Amino acid sequence: MVSSRKWLRRGTVTTAAALASGAVIAVLGAGATGAHVTATAAASSRPANEIQVLVYGDAQNSVEKFAVAQYNKTAEGHKVKAILNTIPGADYQTKLQTIMSTSAAPDVFFNWGGGSIEQFQKAGLLLPLNSFFQQNPKLKSSFLPSILNAAKIGDNYYGIPMRGTQPVVLFYNKAVLSQDGVSPPTTWSSFLSDIAKLKAKGVAVPIALGGGDQWPTLMWFEYLYDRIAGPNLVTDALAGDKSAWNTSASKQALGYIAQLIRAGAFGPDKSWDSVKFTAGQTAPMVINGISAFELMGSWDYSTIQSQGSTATGTNPPNGPGAAFVSAGKLGWAAFPSIPGGKGNGNDLAGNTENYYSVLATTRYPQAVADFLKIMYTPAFVKAELAIGNLTTTTNTPSLISGTDAGWLKWQYNLVNHASHFQLSWDQAYPQTDSDTIHTAVANYFDSLNSGQFISTMEGLKPAA
Amino acid sequence: MTTTLTEGGLAGSKSSGGVKVGRPSFLWSLPAITFFGLFAIVPLGVVVWLSLTSWDAIGSPHWVGIANWKAMFSDPIFIKSFRITALLTALGIVTQTPISLLLGVWAAGYQRNRAILAALYFIPLLMSAAAISIVWLSLLNPYFGLPREEHWLFGGALFNGGFLFSSPATAIGVLTFVGMWQWTPFHTLIYQGGARSIPEVLYQAAAIDGAGRVRQFFHITLPQLRNTMITSVVLMLVGGLTTFDSILILTQGQPDTSTTATSYYMYEKAFQSFQFGNASVIAVVLAAVTMVVSLIAVRVSGWDKMRSTQEGM
């Protein structure tokens, strides 16, 4: 147990280091102006002849490696090298927040737009990209305006789309559905009868849920609240109207979730707490037919595809997951509509896009601008499409091809026709609230205590 | 510890010139004091100050007085976390001590198969805590791991039907088991060293007096290992109070907050909720509690005196 002691120490030291940089800012003057002074002063102290690119570490990093390699081949890239760093999934936002105001901050970093960068922008840590757009108008015109706008704060743009739009959809195992005589659900009632049929046929866990991670549980709330109460409930709550959580529509949505849990849709009571998406445990449940459905972001396509794969680098996945997808056994559907509810059946929830934002103190803005150009080159777009990411560049539709074309075109239409795209609650609310939200949804699934859920949500600070 | 021993050594030596003679000047301890001050005292002071501020890791902390302290001491999860920490520590000591004692004594012998088997037992010691936790997380998956393969064992209520991370009791059980798997080799090593240093003549004398293996164990080995046992238990105690990595990877304080030990709650407050003020309160309290508990353990056990078990030989 000696080494676990080190953890405490390490925590203290990190805190002290982070604090020291905080103190520097405080000395140079309070508030955003002070931070800006430090920011400018620090530019020359950043590493020479390199730009640090930080991304969320997962199965999709192969394309980010490709983008960095492409940039390093350009004339600017010979002078200033781009270096790719990754932080494994679950820890990304945590680590990013702790290094952003230190000298270890990345020049360019992955984020989800919206609430995930708002605090950085307020602290004067982000570079507005407007000047990049003036210098190179294609950097703006090559992306869908609605997507660029999701990373716009005030009059300034802060993000360049860099992966794909990621709506949450209902994945299913076609073989399980057809052998049990079940068709993909379009309405809530058909969904419930599907679950009942599957249970009767011996599918013990009709829906795979990584409850141990908590955030996959949140997706069920996002969709049911949208379908029943309409998008306004969450928009109002985000704007500070706490009473939204205590309305009859809110309680009705909670009731629908309870109905699903009581029907045993997620397996025995609380069984979901022993399963983690981040540990790669839900994909094999769908592939092996232990479960029929999984509600997950579109990234699950590549998660399922790379299940059990031993391929490295940019090689295509080769495991049972890849075989499952190429055999056409993976199905996908929009979340069922709820007739009588206020929300449109076309509404989506999920991640609007992922963005690269730029550190205000970056030493090489020109190099960064050149790196960002890669994001709309046909070669990069094709590489993203090849791993199942739906890029939001204007040239995307003409570049969709190959074996995954069906999945990508279906998604593209879904996003195109969505009347509302709800950003995940844990990203729409300030980062300081996300833990509370995750605990609230996990506790509701375990206890079905709606009073506790409502009072927790009422206690959240509104989005700034 | 080192200073105490040195002083004892000096006092016991025959230099009758009093304190002035032979005692090294204060300067000699300067590197150690500087190091300790820089990496222990200064951060601790900063954390105390931080516990009186509100800070989210961006921008500068602002003073809020004792608001964080009030909030934390009326936080039921914080209070409960101490019970969980105490439980995990106690379970760790109770499960690891007998096993590592027996294994250590056995490994101290000179049997033919000993070297190979002992080497195998020490393998977990070479693996990082994170790697061990990840391996067990996969092995204990309810749908693909041991609970499914060995359903006859895990299927019952004792193991919550194989959903080990879904009930408080089994989640605590998993943490205790993985801790045991991970740390027993380390303590076995300590006991092996202790048992090896027991003089062979004691056993020879006992054998002549007609004492069998069991009596030799209880009347020679165990009393001779007294100091070894205190060392091992104090290490388990302090380690148990600050258990963190296995909780982070295996249970993340769940289900509900039933495995949220104090150190993990501190991490959660600091790096999940970005409430560094509240997290610092926990850090200060945890540091104080750990210090007090170690002091009590050292005093009660007589570790500070550490009298030889071979007096009179």
PDB file of N, CA and C in Angstrom, chain A residues 328-413:
ATOM      1  N   GLY A 328     -22.862  -7.057 -42.071  1.00  0.00           N
ATOM      2  CA  GLY A 328     -24.145  -6.351 -42.105  1.00  0.00           C
ATOM      3  C   GLY A 328     -25.058  -6.687 -40.943  1.00  0.00           C
ATOM      4  N   LYS A 329     -24.466  -7.155 -39.822  1.00  0.00           N
ATOM      5  CA  LYS A 329     -25.308  -7.541 -38.689  1.00  0.00           C
ATOM      6  C   LYS A 329     -25.620  -6.364 -37.753  1.00  0.00           C
ATOM      7  N   LEU A 330     -24.891  -5.252 -37.944  1.00  0.00           N
ATOM      8  CA  LEU A 330     -25.139  -4.098 -37.071  1.00  0.00           C
ATOM      9  C   LEU A 330     -26.225  -3.209 -37.680  1.00  0.00           C
ATOM     10  N   GLY A 331     -27.255  -2.956 -36.897  1.00  0.00           N
ATOM     11  CA  GLY A 331     -28.327  -2.077 -37.359  1.00  0.00           C
ATOM     12  C   GLY A 331     -28.356  -0.792 -36.559  1.00  0.00           C
ATOM     13  N   TRP A 332     -29.017   0.249 -37.104  1.00  0.00           N
ATOM     14  CA  TRP A 332     -29.114   1.511 -36.371  1.00  0.00           C
ATOM     15  C   TRP A 332     -30.452   2.171 -36.675  1.00  0.00           C
ATOM     16  N   ALA A 333     -30.987   2.880 -35.693  1.00  0.00           N
ATOM     17  CA  ALA A 333     -32.276   3.550 -35.847  1.00  0.00           C
ATOM     18  C   ALA A 333     -32.274   4.819 -35.020  1.00  0.00           C
ATOM     19  N   ALA A 334     -33.125   5.779 -35.419  1.00  0.00           N
ATOM     20  CA  ALA A 334     -33.295   6.987 -34.612  1.00  0.00           C
ATOM     21  C   ALA A 334     -34.033   6.597 -33.339  1.00  0.00           C
ATOM     22  N   PHE A 335     -33.895   7.406 -32.297  1.00  0.00           N
ATOM     23  CA  PHE A 335     -34.612   7.111 -31.055  1.00  0.00           C
ATOM     24  C   PHE A 335     -36.110   7.147 -31.338  1.00  0.00           C
ATOM     25  N   PRO A 336     -36.866   6.189 -30.799  1.00  0.00           N
ATOM     26  CA  PRO A 336     -38.297   6.122 -31.103  1.00  0.00           C
ATOM     27  C   PRO A 336     -39.027   7.439 -30.793  1.00  0.00           C
ATOM     28  N   SER A 337     -40.046   7.728 -31.558  1.00  0.00           N
ATOM     29  CA  SER A 337     -40.831   8.930 -31.272  1.00  0.00           C
ATOM     30  C   SER A 337     -41.902   8.584 -30.242  1.00  0.00           C
ATOM     31  N   ILE A 338     -42.387   9.612 -29.583  1.00  0.00           N
ATOM     32  CA  ILE A 338     -43.440   9.389 -28.594  1.00  0.00           C
ATOM     33  C   ILE A 338     -44.654  10.215 -29.008  1.00  0.00           C
ATOM     34  N   PRO A 339     -45.638   9.593 -29.655  1.00  0.00           N
ATOM     35  CA  PRO A 339     -46.811  10.342 -30.103  1.00  0.00           C
ATOM     36  C   PRO A 339     -47.492  10.997 -28.895  1.00  0.00           C
ATOM     37  N   GLY A 340     -47.875  12.256 -29.059  1.00  0.00           N
ATOM     38  CA  GLY A 340     -48.504  12.967 -27.947  1.00  0.00           C
ATOM     39  C   GLY A 340     -47.515  13.796 -27.157  1.00  0.00           C
ATOM     40  N   GLY A 341     -46.212  13.499 -27.288  1.00  0.00           N
ATOM     41  CA  GLY A 341     -45.197  14.291 -26.601  1.00  0.00           C
ATOM     42  C   GLY A 341     -44.966  15.599 -27.347  1.00  0.00           C
ATOM     43  N   LYS A 342     -44.307  16.555 -26.690  1.00  0.00           N
ATOM     44  CA  LYS A 342     -44.093  17.860 -27.310  1.00  0.00           C
ATOM     45  C   LYS A 342     -42.889  17.869 -28.243  1.00  0.00           C
ATOM     46  N   GLY A 343     -41.988  16.904 -28.081  1.00  0.00           N
ATOM     47  CA  GLY A 343     -40.762  16.910 -28.879  1.00  0.00           C
ATOM     48  C   GLY A 343     -40.958  16.276 -30.242  1.00  0.00           C
ATOM     49  N   ASN A 344     -40.232  16.794 -31.230  1.00  0.00           N
ATOM     50  CA  ASN A 344     -40.282  16.267 -32.575  1.00  0.00           C
ATOM     51  C   ASN A 344     -39.506  14.953 -32.643  1.00  0.00           C
ATOM     52  N   GLY A 345     -40.037  13.979 -33.356  1.00  0.00           N
ATOM     53  CA  GLY A 345     -39.361  12.692 -33.502  1.00  0.00           C
ATOM     54  C   GLY A 345     -38.037  12.797 -34.237  1.00  0.00           C
ATOM     55  N   ASN A 346     -37.799  13.947 -34.924  1.00  0.00           N
ATOM     56  CA  ASN A 346     -36.536  14.139 -35.630  1.00  0.00           C
ATOM     57  C   ASN A 346     -35.438  14.723 -34.737  1.00  0.00           C
ATOM     58  N   ASP A 347     -35.819  15.187 -33.541  1.00  0.00           N
ATOM     59  CA  ASP A 347     -34.824  15.816 -32.671  1.00  0.00           C
ATOM     60  C   ASP A 347     -33.702  14.836 -32.339  1.00  0.00           C
ATOM     61  N   LEU A 348     -32.520  15.405 -32.209  1.00  0.00           N
ATOM     62  CA  LEU A 348     -31.362  14.577 -31.865  1.00  0.00           C
ATOM     63  C   LEU A 348     -30.740  15.045 -30.551  1.00  0.00           C
ATOM     64  N   ALA A 349     -30.020  14.140 -29.920  1.00  0.00           N
ATOM     65  CA  ALA A 349     -29.191  14.507 -28.780  1.00  0.00           C
ATOM     66  C   ALA A 349     -27.803  13.948 -29.047  1.00  0.00           C
ATOM     67  N   GLY A 350     -26.810  14.520 -28.396  1.00  0.00           N
ATOM     68  CA  GLY A 350     -25.450  14.003 -28.576  1.00  0.00           C
ATOM     69  C   GLY A 350     -24.432  15.115 -28.638  1.00  0.00           C
ATOM     70  N   ASN A 351     -23.336  14.817 -29.330  1.00  0.00           N
ATOM     71  CA  ASN A 351     -22.279  15.813 -29.490  1.00  0.00           C
ATOM     72  C   ASN A 351     -22.419  16.468 -30.860  1.00  0.00           C
ATOM     73  N   THR A 352     -22.586  17.770 -30.870  1.00  0.00           N
ATOM     74  CA  THR A 352     -22.751  18.479 -32.131  1.00  0.00           C
ATOM     75  C   THR A 352     -21.546  18.220 -33.041  1.00  0.00           C
ATOM     76  N   GLU A 353     -20.360  18.457 -32.511  1.00  0.00           N
ATOM     77  CA  GLU A 353     -19.114  18.191 -33.228  1.00  0.00           C
ATOM     78  C   GLU A 353     -18.008  18.171 -32.190  1.00  0.00           C
ATOM     79  N   ASN A 354     -16.818  17.785 -32.607  1.00  0.00           N
ATOM     80  CA  ASN A 354     -15.627  18.022 -31.807  1.00  0.00           C
ATOM     81  C   ASN A 354     -14.845  19.110 -32.503  1.00  0.00           C
ATOM     82  N   TYR A 355     -14.168  19.923 -31.710  1.00  0.00           N
ATOM     83  CA  TYR A 355     -13.479  21.076 -32.273  1.00  0.00           C
ATOM     84  C   TYR A 355     -12.025  21.118 -31.835  1.00  0.00           C
ATOM     85  N   TYR A 356     -11.221  21.783 -32.648  1.00  0.00           N
ATOM     86  CA  TYR A 356      -9.906  22.203 -32.206  1.00  0.00           C
ATOM     87  C   TYR A 356     -10.031  23.667 -31.808  1.00  0.00           C
ATOM     88  N   SER A 357      -9.653  23.989 -30.571  1.00  0.00           N
ATOM     89  CA  SER A 357      -9.561  25.386 -30.172  1.00  0.00           C
ATOM     90  C   SER A 357      -8.100  25.715 -29.965  1.00  0.00           C
ATOM     91  N   VAL A 358      -7.782  27.012 -30.003  1.00  0.00           N
ATOM     92  CA  VAL A 358      -6.387  27.435 -30.009  1.00  0.00           C
ATOM     93  C   VAL A 358      -6.090  28.251 -28.748  1.00  0.00           C
ATOM     94  N   LEU A 359      -4.946  27.971 -28.156  1.00  0.00           N
ATOM     95  CA  LEU A 359      -4.499  28.680 -26.961  1.00  0.00           C
ATOM     96  C   LEU A 359      -4.105  30.111 -27.319  1.00  0.00           C
ATOM     97  N   ALA A 360      -4.575  31.083 -26.516  1.00  0.00           N
ATOM     98  CA  ALA A 360      -4.281  32.492 -26.808  1.00  0.00           C
ATOM     99  C   ALA A 360      -2.782  32.765 -26.833  1.00  0.00           C
ATOM    100  N   THR A 361      -2.027  32.019 -26.014  1.00  0.00           N
ATOM    101  CA  THR A 361      -0.587  32.298 -25.902  1.00  0.00           C
ATOM    102  C   THR A 361       0.254  31.530 -26.901  1.00  0.00           C
ATOM    103  N   THR A 362      -0.382  30.874 -27.877  1.00  0.00           N
ATOM    104  CA  THR A 362       0.421  30.052 -28.788  1.00  0.00           C
ATOM    105  C   THR A 362       1.549  30.872 -29.410  1.00  0.00           C
ATOM    106  N   ARG A 363       2.713  30.240 -29.526  1.00  0.00           N
ATOM    107  CA  ARG A 363       3.880  30.964 -30.016  1.00  0.00           C
ATOM    108  C   ARG A 363       3.875  31.048 -31.537  1.00  0.00           C
ATOM    109  N   TYR A 364       3.171  30.096 -32.180  1.00  0.00           N
ATOM    110  CA  TYR A 364       3.215  30.040 -33.650  1.00  0.00           C
ATOM    111  C   TYR A 364       1.816  30.046 -34.267  1.00  0.00           C
ATOM    112  N   PRO A 365       1.110  31.186 -34.241  1.00  0.00           N
ATOM    113  CA  PRO A 365      -0.251  31.233 -34.786  1.00  0.00           C
ATOM    114  C   PRO A 365      -0.295  30.812 -36.265  1.00  0.00           C
ATOM    115  N   GLN A 366       0.742  31.165 -37.023  1.00  0.00           N
ATOM    116  CA  GLN A 366       0.748  30.817 -38.447  1.00  0.00           C
ATOM    117  C   GLN A 366       0.780  29.299 -38.627  1.00  0.00           C
ATOM    118  N   ALA A 367       1.598  28.644 -37.833  1.00  0.00           N
ATOM    119  CA  ALA A 367       1.684  27.185 -37.907  1.00  0.00           C
ATOM    120  C   ALA A 367       0.336  26.570 -37.540  1.00  0.00           C
ATOM    121  N   VAL A 368      -0.304  27.127 -36.509  1.00  0.00           N
ATOM    122  CA  VAL A 368      -1.608  26.610 -36.084  1.00  0.00           C
ATOM    123  C   VAL A 368      -2.628  26.777 -37.207  1.00  0.00           C
ATOM    124  N   ALA A 369      -2.626  27.956 -37.842  1.00  0.00           N
ATOM    125  CA  ALA A 369      -3.565  28.210 -38.941  1.00  0.00           C
ATOM    126  C   ALA A 369      -3.348  27.197 -40.058  1.00  0.00           C
ATOM    127  N   ASP A 370      -2.091  26.909 -40.365  1.00  0.00           N
ATOM    128  CA  ASP A 370      -1.789  25.931 -41.416  1.00  0.00           C
ATOM    129  C   ASP A 370      -2.210  24.530 -41.014  1.00  0.00           C
ATOM    130  N   PHE A 371      -2.056  24.211 -39.723  1.00  0.00           N
ATOM    131  CA  PHE A 371      -2.479  22.895 -39.240  1.00  0.00           C
ATOM    132  C   PHE A 371      -3.998  22.753 -39.383  1.00  0.00           C
ATOM    133  N   LEU A 372      -4.737  23.822 -39.035  1.00  0.00           N
ATOM    134  CA  LEU A 372      -6.204  23.753 -39.079  1.00  0.00           C
ATOM    135  C   LEU A 372      -6.734  23.582 -40.502  1.00  0.00           C
ATOM    136  N   LYS A 373      -5.953  24.081 -41.490  1.00  0.00           N
ATOM    137  CA  LYS A 373      -6.345  23.926 -42.903  1.00  0.00           C
ATOM    138  C   LYS A 373      -6.530  22.470 -43.300  1.00  0.00           C
ATOM    139  N   ILE A 374      -5.743  21.579 -42.653  1.00  0.00           N
ATOM    140  CA  ILE A 374      -5.807  20.151 -42.995  1.00  0.00           C
ATOM    141  C   ILE A 374      -7.230  19.616 -42.807  1.00  0.00           C
ATOM    142  N   MET A 375      -7.992  20.208 -41.866  1.00  0.00           N
ATOM    143  CA  MET A 375      -9.289  19.650 -41.473  1.00  0.00           C
ATOM    144  C   MET A 375     -10.334  19.666 -42.589  1.00  0.00           C
ATOM    145  N   TYR A 376     -10.107  20.469 -43.635  1.00  0.00           N
ATOM    146  CA  TYR A 376     -11.094  20.407 -44.725  1.00  0.00           C
ATOM    147  C   TYR A 376     -10.498  19.857 -46.030  1.00  0.00           C
ATOM    148  N   THR A 377      -9.270  19.338 -45.960  1.00  0.00           N
ATOM    149  CA  THR A 377      -8.701  18.744 -47.176  1.00  0.00           C
ATOM    150  C   THR A 377      -9.409  17.424 -47.466  1.00  0.00           C
ATOM    151  N   PRO A 378      -9.637  17.121 -48.746  1.00  0.00           N
ATOM    152  CA  PRO A 378     -10.329  15.873 -49.103  1.00  0.00           C
ATOM    153  C   PRO A 378      -9.674  14.638 -48.490  1.00  0.00           C
ATOM    154  N   ALA A 379      -8.331  14.615 -48.431  1.00  0.00           N
ATOM    155  CA  ALA A 379      -7.655  13.427 -47.888  1.00  0.00           C
ATOM    156  C   ALA A 379      -8.041  13.205 -46.428  1.00  0.00           C
ATOM    157  N   PHE A 380      -8.083  14.287 -45.650  1.00  0.00           N
ATOM    158  CA  PHE A 380      -8.436  14.189 -44.236  1.00  0.00           C
ATOM    159  C   PHE A 380      -9.901  13.782 -44.076  1.00  0.00           C
ATOM    160  N   VAL A 381     -10.772  14.441 -44.859  1.00  0.00           N
ATOM    161  CA  VAL A 381     -12.206  14.129 -44.780  1.00  0.00           C
ATOM    162  C   VAL A 381     -12.436  12.655 -45.095  1.00  0.00           C
ATOM    163  N   LYS A 382     -11.747  12.169 -46.135  1.00  0.00           N
ATOM    164  CA  LYS A 382     -11.895  10.751 -46.504  1.00  0.00           C
ATOM    165  C   LYS A 382     -11.433   9.838 -45.363  1.00  0.00           C
ATOM    166  N   ALA A 383     -10.318  10.219 -44.715  1.00  0.00           N
ATOM    167  CA  ALA A 383      -9.805   9.390 -43.621  1.00  0.00           C
ATOM    168  C   ALA A 383     -10.804   9.347 -42.466  1.00  0.00           C
ATOM    169  N   GLU A 384     -11.434  10.481 -42.166  1.00  0.00           N
ATOM    170  CA  GLU A 384     -12.453  10.512 -41.110  1.00  0.00           C
ATOM    171  C   GLU A 384     -13.649   9.642 -41.501  1.00  0.00           C
ATOM    172  N   LEU A 385     -14.090   9.814 -42.732  1.00  0.00           N
ATOM    173  CA  LEU A 385     -15.243   9.043 -43.201  1.00  0.00           C
ATOM    174  C   LEU A 385     -14.950   7.547 -43.134  1.00  0.00           C
ATOM    175  N   ALA A 386     -13.690   7.198 -43.431  1.00  0.00           N
ATOM    176  CA  ALA A 386     -13.325   5.778 -43.457  1.00  0.00           C
ATOM    177  C   ALA A 386     -13.462   5.123 -42.088  1.00  0.00           C
ATOM    178  N   ILE A 387     -13.346   5.907 -40.996  1.00  0.00           N
ATOM    179  CA  ILE A 387     -13.534   5.277 -39.676  1.00  0.00           C
ATOM    180  C   ILE A 387     -14.934   5.564 -39.132  1.00  0.00           C
ATOM    181  N   GLY A 388     -15.823   6.016 -39.997  1.00  0.00           N
ATOM    182  CA  GLY A 388     -17.220   6.153 -39.591  1.00  0.00           C
ATOM    183  C   GLY A 388     -17.584   7.503 -39.007  1.00  0.00           C
ATOM    184  N   ASN A 389     -16.677   8.481 -39.066  1.00  0.00           N
ATOM    185  CA  ASN A 389     -16.999   9.817 -38.572  1.00  0.00           C
ATOM    186  C   ASN A 389     -17.634  10.652 -39.663  1.00  0.00           C
ATOM    187  N   LEU A 390     -18.712  11.305 -39.340  1.00  0.00           N
ATOM    188  CA  LEU A 390     -19.387  12.139 -40.323  1.00  0.00           C
ATOM    189  C   LEU A 390     -18.882  13.571 -40.188  1.00  0.00           C
ATOM    190  N   THR A 391     -17.945  13.940 -41.040  1.00  0.00           N
ATOM    191  CA  THR A 391     -17.381  15.285 -41.002  1.00  0.00           C
ATOM    192  C   THR A 391     -18.453  16.304 -41.363  1.00  0.00           C
ATOM    193  N   THR A 392     -18.242  17.545 -40.963  1.00  0.00           N
ATOM    194  CA  THR A 392     -19.237  18.576 -41.232  1.00  0.00           C
ATOM    195  C   THR A 392     -18.684  19.609 -42.200  1.00  0.00           C
ATOM    196  N   THR A 393     -17.809  19.170 -43.095  1.00  0.00           N
ATOM    197  CA  THR A 393     -17.302  20.053 -44.145  1.00  0.00           C
ATOM    198  C   THR A 393     -18.318  20.083 -45.282  1.00  0.00           C
ATOM    199  N   THR A 394     -18.252  21.139 -46.077  1.00  0.00           N
ATOM    200  CA  THR A 394     -19.205  21.235 -47.184  1.00  0.00           C
ATOM    201  C   THR A 394     -18.899  20.223 -48.278  1.00  0.00           C
ATOM    202  N   ASN A 395     -17.661  19.722 -48.326  1.00  0.00           N
ATOM    203  CA  ASN A 395     -17.340  18.730 -49.356  1.00  0.00           C
ATOM    204  C   ASN A 395     -17.666  17.297 -48.933  1.00  0.00           C
ATOM    205  N   THR A 396     -18.217  17.133 -47.714  1.00  0.00           N
ATOM    206  CA  THR A 396     -18.482  15.783 -47.209  1.00  0.00           C
ATOM    207  C   THR A 396     -19.387  14.932 -48.122  1.00  0.00           C
ATOM    208  N   PRO A 397     -20.579  15.460 -48.530  1.00  0.00           N
ATOM    209  CA  PRO A 397     -21.486  14.589 -49.291  1.00  0.00           C
ATOM    210  C   PRO A 397     -20.829  13.984 -50.533  1.00  0.00           C
ATOM    211  N   SER A 398     -19.967  14.761 -51.197  1.00  0.00           N
ATOM    212  CA  SER A 398     -19.367  14.255 -52.433  1.00  0.00           C
ATOM    213  C   SER A 398     -18.271  13.229 -52.148  1.00  0.00           C
ATOM    214  N   LEU A 399     -17.826  13.140 -50.909  1.00  0.00           N
ATOM    215  CA  LEU A 399     -16.710  12.237 -50.610  1.00  0.00           C
ATOM    216  C   LEU A 399     -17.139  10.936 -49.935  1.00  0.00           C
ATOM    217  N   ILE A 400     -18.431  10.856 -49.569  1.00  0.00           N
ATOM    218  CA  ILE A 400     -18.904   9.619 -48.926  1.00  0.00           C
ATOM    219  C   ILE A 400     -18.883   8.484 -49.946  1.00  0.00           C
ATOM    220  N   SER A 401     -18.218   7.391 -49.584  1.00  0.00           N
ATOM    221  CA  SER A 401     -18.195   6.231 -50.477  1.00  0.00           C
ATOM    222  C   SER A 401     -17.765   5.024 -49.663  1.00  0.00           C
ATOM    223  N   GLY A 402     -17.668   3.875 -50.309  1.00  0.00           N
ATOM    224  CA  GLY A 402     -17.121   2.690 -49.648  1.00  0.00           C
ATOM    225  C   GLY A 402     -18.140   1.924 -48.835  1.00  0.00           C
ATOM    226  N   THR A 403     -17.632   1.003 -48.018  1.00  0.00           N
ATOM    227  CA  THR A 403     -18.502   0.052 -47.322  1.00  0.00           C
ATOM    228  C   THR A 403     -19.365   0.712 -46.246  1.00  0.00           C
ATOM    229  N   ASP A 404     -18.873   1.818 -45.669  1.00  0.00           N
ATOM    230  CA  ASP A 404     -19.640   2.464 -44.610  1.00  0.00           C
ATOM    231  C   ASP A 404     -20.593   3.543 -45.139  1.00  0.00           C
ATOM    232  N   ALA A 405     -20.709   3.656 -46.461  1.00  0.00           N
ATOM    233  CA  ALA A 405     -21.500   4.734 -47.058  1.00  0.00           C
ATOM    234  C   ALA A 405     -22.936   4.752 -46.537  1.00  0.00           C
ATOM    235  N   GLY A 406     -23.525   3.568 -46.369  1.00  0.00           N
ATOM    236  CA  GLY A 406     -24.910   3.496 -45.914  1.00  0.00           C
ATOM    237  C   GLY A 406     -25.081   4.153 -44.554  1.00  0.00           C
ATOM    238  N   TRP A 407     -24.212   3.799 -43.635  1.00  0.00           N
ATOM    239  CA  TRP A 407     -24.236   4.341 -42.273  1.00  0.00           C
ATOM    240  C   TRP A 407     -24.035   5.847 -42.289  1.00  0.00           C
ATOM    241  N   LEU A 408     -23.070   6.320 -43.082  1.00  0.00           N
ATOM    242  CA  LEU A 408     -22.753   7.746 -43.098  1.00  0.00           C
ATOM    243  C   LEU A 408     -23.870   8.565 -43.744  1.00  0.00           C
ATOM    244  N   LYS A 409     -24.415   8.058 -44.864  1.00  0.00           N
ATOM    245  CA  LYS A 409     -25.487   8.798 -45.547  1.00  0.00           C
ATOM    246  C   LYS A 409     -26.729   8.873 -44.668  1.00  0.00           C
ATOM    247  N   TRP A 410     -27.026   7.761 -43.973  1.00  0.00           N
ATOM    248  CA  TRP A 410     -28.186   7.743 -43.079  1.00  0.00           C
ATOM    249  C   TRP A 410     -28.025   8.800 -41.994  1.00  0.00           C
ATOM    250  N   GLN A 411     -26.816   8.847 -41.414  1.00  0.00           N
ATOM    251  CA  GLN A 411     -26.537   9.817 -40.352  1.00  0.00           C
ATOM    252  C   GLN A 411     -26.604  11.257 -40.873  1.00  0.00           C
ATOM    253  N   TYR A 412     -26.046  11.445 -42.084  1.00  0.00           N
ATOM    254  CA  TYR A 412     -26.002  12.780 -42.673  1.00  0.00           C
ATOM    255  C   TYR A 412     -27.430  13.323 -42.834  1.00  0.00           C
ATOM    256  N   ASN A 413     -28.314  12.452 -43.317  1.00  0.00           N
ATOM    257  CA  ASN A 413     -29.718  12.862 -43.462  1.00  0.00           C
ATOM    258  C   ASN A 413     -30.352  13.153 -42.108  1.00  0.00           C
TER     259      ASN A 413
END
